[in-house]
């Protein structure tokens, strides 16, 4: 049985809450960063915790009917997002992280793709790596998603990123860490 896309936002969760459930302690702020699947059937912003910004990673545009800022960083469905060592994936991921680090990007922020697990999983793993969350916790957070997910996929993505300072060398990572902490 597949995911039910007609019932709100699949795989929706507050990353701070998820990490607290996994670790038993607060390691990332709550109500700052959300993740999920497509929002085509979301009727009210409260359903997705009233994000100030919605960051869409899928090719299709979002229905812009919620009172929020919409940002679009599409990644082709034929691009293997987990292969973060691929230069196209690297460029896409750097663009997304760069956007998040900008002073005018508003939080709370929802990151989503179609199912909220692949493209979203890679972006969330990158962010959590940047802020210093340990690898095993990042993998556990990724595995909370419904649908086909495998530890080896997110491990491949994390291996490709390896050293975030080198991988995101054109992005002000300290600005992003600071923005996520406040």
PDB file of C-alpha atoms in Angstrom:
ATOM      1  CA  UNK A   1       0.000   0.000   0.000  1.00  0.00           C
ATOM      2  CA  UNK A   2       1.356   3.427  -0.933  1.00  0.00           C
ATOM      3  CA  UNK A   3       1.323   6.709   0.914  1.00  0.00           C
ATOM      4  CA  UNK A   4      -1.977   8.618   1.097  1.00  0.00           C
ATOM      5  CA  UNK A   5      -1.218  12.008  -0.439  1.00  0.00           C
ATOM      6  CA  UNK A   6      -4.811  13.233  -0.169  1.00  0.00           C
ATOM      7  CA  UNK A   7      -4.769  13.488   3.604  1.00  0.00           C
ATOM      8  CA  UNK A   8      -2.718  16.612   4.370  1.00  0.00           C
ATOM      9  CA  UNK A   9       1.056  16.370   4.243  1.00  0.00           C
ATOM     10  CA  UNK A  10       2.614  12.877   4.420  1.00  0.00           C
ATOM     11  CA  UNK A  11       5.675  12.382   6.600  1.00  0.00           C
ATOM     12  CA  UNK A  12       5.107  15.768   8.234  1.00  0.00           C
ATOM     13  CA  UNK A  13       7.064  16.355  11.429  1.00  0.00           C
ATOM     14  CA  UNK A  14       8.878  18.928  13.514  1.00  0.00           C
ATOM     15  CA  UNK A  15      12.566  18.064  13.238  1.00  0.00           C
ATOM     16  CA  UNK A  16      13.312  19.392  16.741  1.00  0.00           C
ATOM     17  CA  UNK A  17      10.613  17.172  18.258  1.00  0.00           C
ATOM     18  CA  UNK A  18      11.782  14.131  16.292  1.00  0.00           C
ATOM     19  CA  UNK A  19      15.362  14.596  17.424  1.00  0.00           C
ATOM     20  CA  UNK A  20      14.253  14.990  21.035  1.00  0.00           C
ATOM     21  CA  UNK A  21      12.302  11.732  20.803  1.00  0.00           C
ATOM     22  CA  UNK A  22      15.358   9.973  19.380  1.00  0.00           C
ATOM     23  CA  UNK A  23      17.973  11.400  21.748  1.00  0.00           C
ATOM     24  CA  UNK A  24      15.909  12.012  24.888  1.00  0.00           C
ATOM     25  CA  UNK A  25      17.205  15.579  25.055  1.00  0.00           C
ATOM     26  CA  UNK A  26      16.748  18.866  23.224  1.00  0.00           C
ATOM     27  CA  UNK A  27      19.480  19.010  20.547  1.00  0.00           C
ATOM     28  CA  UNK A  28      17.663  21.167  17.965  1.00  0.00           C
ATOM     29  CA  UNK A  29      15.040  23.874  18.429  1.00  0.00           C
ATOM     30  CA  UNK A  30      11.384  22.907  18.123  1.00  0.00           C
ATOM     31  CA  UNK A  31       9.002  24.841  15.862  1.00  0.00           C
ATOM     32  CA  UNK A  32      11.889  26.007  13.680  1.00  0.00           C
ATOM     33  CA  UNK A  33      12.182  23.448  10.887  1.00  0.00           C
ATOM     34  CA  UNK A  34       9.523  21.074   9.594  1.00  0.00           C
ATOM     35  CA  UNK A  35       9.682  18.409   6.922  1.00  0.00           C
ATOM     36  CA  UNK A  36       7.087  16.599   4.881  1.00  0.00           C
ATOM     37  CA  UNK A  37       5.619  15.644   1.540  1.00  0.00           C
ATOM     38  CA  UNK A  38       3.686  17.657  -0.995  1.00  0.00           C
ATOM     39  CA  UNK A  39       1.221  20.189   0.338  1.00  0.00           C
ATOM     40  CA  UNK A  40      -1.313  20.011  -2.507  1.00  0.00           C
ATOM     41  CA  UNK A  41      -4.100  18.889  -0.171  1.00  0.00           C
ATOM     42  CA  UNK A  42      -3.273  21.144   2.782  1.00  0.00           C
ATOM     43  CA  UNK A  43      -6.196  23.509   3.284  1.00  0.00           C
ATOM     44  CA  UNK A  44      -5.042  25.432   6.360  1.00  0.00           C
ATOM     45  CA  UNK A  45      -1.552  26.567   7.370  1.00  0.00           C
ATOM     46  CA  UNK A  46      -2.219  25.358  10.921  1.00  0.00           C
ATOM     47  CA  UNK A  47      -2.143  21.790   9.587  1.00  0.00           C
ATOM     48  CA  UNK A  48       1.580  22.288   8.868  1.00  0.00           C
ATOM     49  CA  UNK A  49       2.324  24.475  11.910  1.00  0.00           C
ATOM     50  CA  UNK A  50       2.046  27.870  10.145  1.00  0.00           C
ATOM     51  CA  UNK A  51       5.432  28.049   8.417  1.00  0.00           C
ATOM     52  CA  UNK A  52       6.680  31.488   7.479  1.00  0.00           C
ATOM     53  CA  UNK A  53       8.425  29.891   4.480  1.00  0.00           C
ATOM     54  CA  UNK A  54       7.697  26.780   2.444  1.00  0.00           C
ATOM     55  CA  UNK A  55      10.670  25.385   0.550  1.00  0.00           C
ATOM     56  CA  UNK A  56       9.566  23.108  -2.301  1.00  0.00           C
ATOM     57  CA  UNK A  57      12.153  20.626  -3.613  1.00  0.00           C
ATOM     58  CA  UNK A  58       9.982  18.895  -6.223  1.00  0.00           C
ATOM     59  CA  UNK A  59       9.726  19.913  -9.860  1.00  0.00           C
ATOM     60  CA  UNK A  60       6.082  20.965  -9.708  1.00  0.00           C
ATOM     61  CA  UNK A  61       4.984  24.275  -8.254  1.00  0.00           C
ATOM     62  CA  UNK A  62       3.069  24.451  -4.992  1.00  0.00           C
ATOM     63  CA  UNK A  63      -0.512  25.681  -4.975  1.00  0.00           C
ATOM     64  CA  UNK A  64       0.153  29.110  -3.472  1.00  0.00           C
ATOM     65  CA  UNK A  65      -2.946  29.409  -1.328  1.00  0.00           C
ATOM     66  CA  UNK A  66      -1.406  29.674   2.141  1.00  0.00           C
ATOM     67  CA  UNK A  67      -0.225  32.913   3.776  1.00  0.00           C
ATOM     68  CA  UNK A  68       3.498  32.175   3.513  1.00  0.00           C
ATOM     69  CA  UNK A  69       6.619  32.781   1.442  1.00  0.00           C
ATOM     70  CA  UNK A  70       7.211  30.147  -1.216  1.00  0.00           C
ATOM     71  CA  UNK A  71      10.711  29.144  -2.340  1.00  0.00           C
ATOM     72  CA  UNK A  72      11.336  26.613  -5.086  1.00  0.00           C
ATOM     73  CA  UNK A  73      14.528  24.579  -5.485  1.00  0.00           C
ATOM     74  CA  UNK A  74      13.476  21.744  -7.771  1.00  0.00           C
ATOM     75  CA  UNK A  75      15.525  18.603  -8.131  1.00  0.00           C
ATOM     76  CA  UNK A  76      14.710  16.446 -11.111  1.00  0.00           C
ATOM     77  CA  UNK A  77      13.120  13.088 -10.385  1.00  0.00           C
ATOM     78  CA  UNK A  78      15.783  11.408 -12.531  1.00  0.00           C
ATOM     79  CA  UNK A  79      18.627  12.898 -10.481  1.00  0.00           C
ATOM     80  CA  UNK A  80      19.839  10.532  -7.757  1.00  0.00           C
ATOM     81  CA  UNK A  81      19.662  12.863  -4.743  1.00  0.00           C
ATOM     82  CA  UNK A  82      21.471  10.472  -2.434  1.00  0.00           C
ATOM     83  CA  UNK A  83      24.599  10.709  -4.607  1.00  0.00           C
ATOM     84  CA  UNK A  84      25.759  13.938  -2.990  1.00  0.00           C
ATOM     85  CA  UNK A  85      29.192  13.573  -4.573  1.00  0.00           C
ATOM     86  CA  UNK A  86      27.546  14.126  -7.987  1.00  0.00           C
ATOM     87  CA  UNK A  87      28.257  17.719  -9.063  1.00  0.00           C
ATOM     88  CA  UNK A  88      24.602  18.399 -10.030  1.00  0.00           C
ATOM     89  CA  UNK A  89      23.401  17.209  -6.631  1.00  0.00           C
ATOM     90  CA  UNK A  90      26.167  19.172  -4.938  1.00  0.00           C
ATOM     91  CA  UNK A  91      25.174  22.385  -6.766  1.00  0.00           C
ATOM     92  CA  UNK A  92      21.482  21.864  -5.925  1.00  0.00           C
ATOM     93  CA  UNK A  93      22.210  21.122  -2.269  1.00  0.00           C
ATOM     94  CA  UNK A  94      24.525  24.156  -2.000  1.00  0.00           C
ATOM     95  CA  UNK A  95      21.784  26.374  -3.465  1.00  0.00           C
ATOM     96  CA  UNK A  96      19.267  25.112  -0.897  1.00  0.00           C
ATOM     97  CA  UNK A  97      21.628  25.520   2.079  1.00  0.00           C
ATOM     98  CA  UNK A  98      22.701  28.944   0.832  1.00  0.00           C
ATOM     99  CA  UNK A  99      19.057  30.053   0.762  1.00  0.00           C
ATOM    100  CA  UNK A 100      18.554  28.832   4.333  1.00  0.00           C
ATOM    101  CA  UNK A 101      21.578  30.804   5.548  1.00  0.00           C
ATOM    102  CA  UNK A 102      20.391  34.145   4.120  1.00  0.00           C
ATOM    103  CA  UNK A 103      19.302  36.731   6.710  1.00  0.00           C
ATOM    104  CA  UNK A 104      15.980  37.352   4.949  1.00  0.00           C
ATOM    105  CA  UNK A 105      14.881  33.686   4.955  1.00  0.00           C
ATOM    106  CA  UNK A 106      12.040  33.473   7.433  1.00  0.00           C
ATOM    107  CA  UNK A 107      11.487  30.714   9.968  1.00  0.00           C
ATOM    108  CA  UNK A 108       9.698  28.531  10.875  1.00  0.00           C
ATOM    109  CA  UNK A 109      10.308  26.798   7.587  1.00  0.00           C
ATOM    110  CA  UNK A 110       8.810  23.710   5.962  1.00  0.00           C
ATOM    111  CA  UNK A 111      11.033  21.702   3.612  1.00  0.00           C
ATOM    112  CA  UNK A 112       9.082  19.352   1.379  1.00  0.00           C
ATOM    113  CA  UNK A 113       9.158  17.251  -1.761  1.00  0.00           C
ATOM    114  CA  UNK A 114       6.625  14.719  -3.012  1.00  0.00           C
ATOM    115  CA  UNK A 115       6.892  12.116  -0.248  1.00  0.00           C
ATOM    116  CA  UNK A 116       9.023  14.036   2.250  1.00  0.00           C
ATOM    117  CA  UNK A 117      11.688  11.364   2.430  1.00  0.00           C
ATOM    118  CA  UNK A 118      14.220  11.418  -0.432  1.00  0.00           C
ATOM    119  CA  UNK A 119      15.032  14.998  -1.512  1.00  0.00           C
ATOM    120  CA  UNK A 120      13.788  16.268   1.834  1.00  0.00           C
ATOM    121  CA  UNK A 121      15.761  13.567   3.649  1.00  0.00           C
ATOM    122  CA  UNK A 122      19.002  14.595   1.963  1.00  0.00           C
ATOM    123  CA  UNK A 123      18.476  18.301   2.687  1.00  0.00           C
ATOM    124  CA  UNK A 124      17.549  17.635   6.316  1.00  0.00           C
ATOM    125  CA  UNK A 125      20.559  15.323   6.722  1.00  0.00           C
ATOM    126  CA  UNK A 126      22.807  18.066   5.340  1.00  0.00           C
ATOM    127  CA  UNK A 127      21.363  20.657   7.737  1.00  0.00           C
ATOM    128  CA  UNK A 128      21.689  18.352  10.721  1.00  0.00           C
ATOM    129  CA  UNK A 129      25.278  17.558   9.738  1.00  0.00           C
ATOM    130  CA  UNK A 130      26.061  21.279   9.547  1.00  0.00           C
ATOM    131  CA  UNK A 131      24.665  21.928  13.044  1.00  0.00           C
ATOM    132  CA  UNK A 132      26.642  19.020  14.501  1.00  0.00           C
ATOM    133  CA  UNK A 133      24.007  16.321  15.065  1.00  0.00           C
ATOM    134  CA  UNK A 134      25.688  12.924  15.177  1.00  0.00           C
ATOM    135  CA  UNK A 135      25.421  10.592  12.203  1.00  0.00           C
ATOM    136  CA  UNK A 136      23.447   7.812  13.928  1.00  0.00           C
ATOM    137  CA  UNK A 137      20.786  10.308  15.062  1.00  0.00           C
ATOM    138  CA  UNK A 138      20.525  11.746  11.524  1.00  0.00           C
ATOM    139  CA  UNK A 139      19.999   8.241  10.152  1.00  0.00           C
ATOM    140  CA  UNK A 140      17.329   7.487  12.779  1.00  0.00           C
ATOM    141  CA  UNK A 141      15.522  10.749  11.972  1.00  0.00           C
ATOM    142  CA  UNK A 142      15.512   9.853   8.266  1.00  0.00           C
ATOM    143  CA  UNK A 143      14.170   6.352   9.011  1.00  0.00           C
ATOM    144  CA  UNK A 144      11.090   7.851  10.718  1.00  0.00           C
ATOM    145  CA  UNK A 145       9.665   8.489   7.233  1.00  0.00           C
ATOM    146  CA  UNK A 146       7.009   6.214   5.822  1.00  0.00           C
ATOM    147  CA  UNK A 147       7.607   4.697   2.402  1.00  0.00           C
ATOM    148  CA  UNK A 148      10.726   3.072   1.044  1.00  0.00           C
ATOM    149  CA  UNK A 149      13.720   4.296   3.025  1.00  0.00           C
ATOM    150  CA  UNK A 150      16.998   2.484   3.604  1.00  0.00           C
ATOM    151  CA  UNK A 151      19.853   3.382   5.956  1.00  0.00           C
ATOM    152  CA  UNK A 152      22.412   2.805   3.180  1.00  0.00           C
ATOM    153  CA  UNK A 153      20.816   5.544   1.058  1.00  0.00           C
ATOM    154  CA  UNK A 154      21.157   8.284   3.664  1.00  0.00           C
ATOM    155  CA  UNK A 155      24.583   6.924   4.643  1.00  0.00           C
ATOM    156  CA  UNK A 156      25.656   7.396   1.000  1.00  0.00           C
ATOM    157  CA  UNK A 157      24.393  10.997   1.132  1.00  0.00           C
ATOM    158  CA  UNK A 158      26.252  11.664   4.379  1.00  0.00           C
ATOM    159  CA  UNK A 159      29.437  10.069   2.983  1.00  0.00           C
ATOM    160  CA  UNK A 160      29.276  12.378  -0.053  1.00  0.00           C
ATOM    161  CA  UNK A 161      28.956  15.454   2.150  1.00  0.00           C
ATOM    162  CA  UNK A 162      31.665  14.226   4.579  1.00  0.00           C
ATOM    163  CA  UNK A 163      33.105  17.581   5.697  1.00  0.00           C
ATOM    164  CA  UNK A 164      30.374  20.257   5.515  1.00  0.00           C
ATOM    165  CA  UNK A 165      32.933  23.107   5.590  1.00  0.00           C
ATOM    166  CA  UNK A 166      34.484  21.812   2.374  1.00  0.00           C
ATOM    167  CA  UNK A 167      31.250  20.637   0.762  1.00  0.00           C
ATOM    168  CA  UNK A 168      29.473  23.959   1.392  1.00  0.00           C
ATOM    169  CA  UNK A 169      32.594  26.122   1.072  1.00  0.00           C
ATOM    170  CA  UNK A 170      30.677  29.029  -0.529  1.00  0.00           C
ATOM    171  CA  UNK A 171      27.956  29.100   2.116  1.00  0.00           C
ATOM    172  CA  UNK A 172      28.157  30.955   5.420  1.00  0.00           C
ATOM    173  CA  UNK A 173      27.547  27.906   7.604  1.00  0.00           C
ATOM    174  CA  UNK A 174      27.996  29.886  10.820  1.00  0.00           C
ATOM    175  CA  UNK A 175      25.143  32.163   9.733  1.00  0.00           C
ATOM    176  CA  UNK A 176      22.931  29.129   9.192  1.00  0.00           C
ATOM    177  CA  UNK A 177      23.847  27.596  12.558  1.00  0.00           C
ATOM    178  CA  UNK A 178      23.160  30.940  14.258  1.00  0.00           C
ATOM    179  CA  UNK A 179      19.818  31.378  12.468  1.00  0.00           C
ATOM    180  CA  UNK A 180      18.703  27.884  13.438  1.00  0.00           C
ATOM    181  CA  UNK A 181      19.731  28.337  17.071  1.00  0.00           C
ATOM    182  CA  UNK A 182      17.733  31.486  17.756  1.00  0.00           C
TER     183      UNK A 182
END
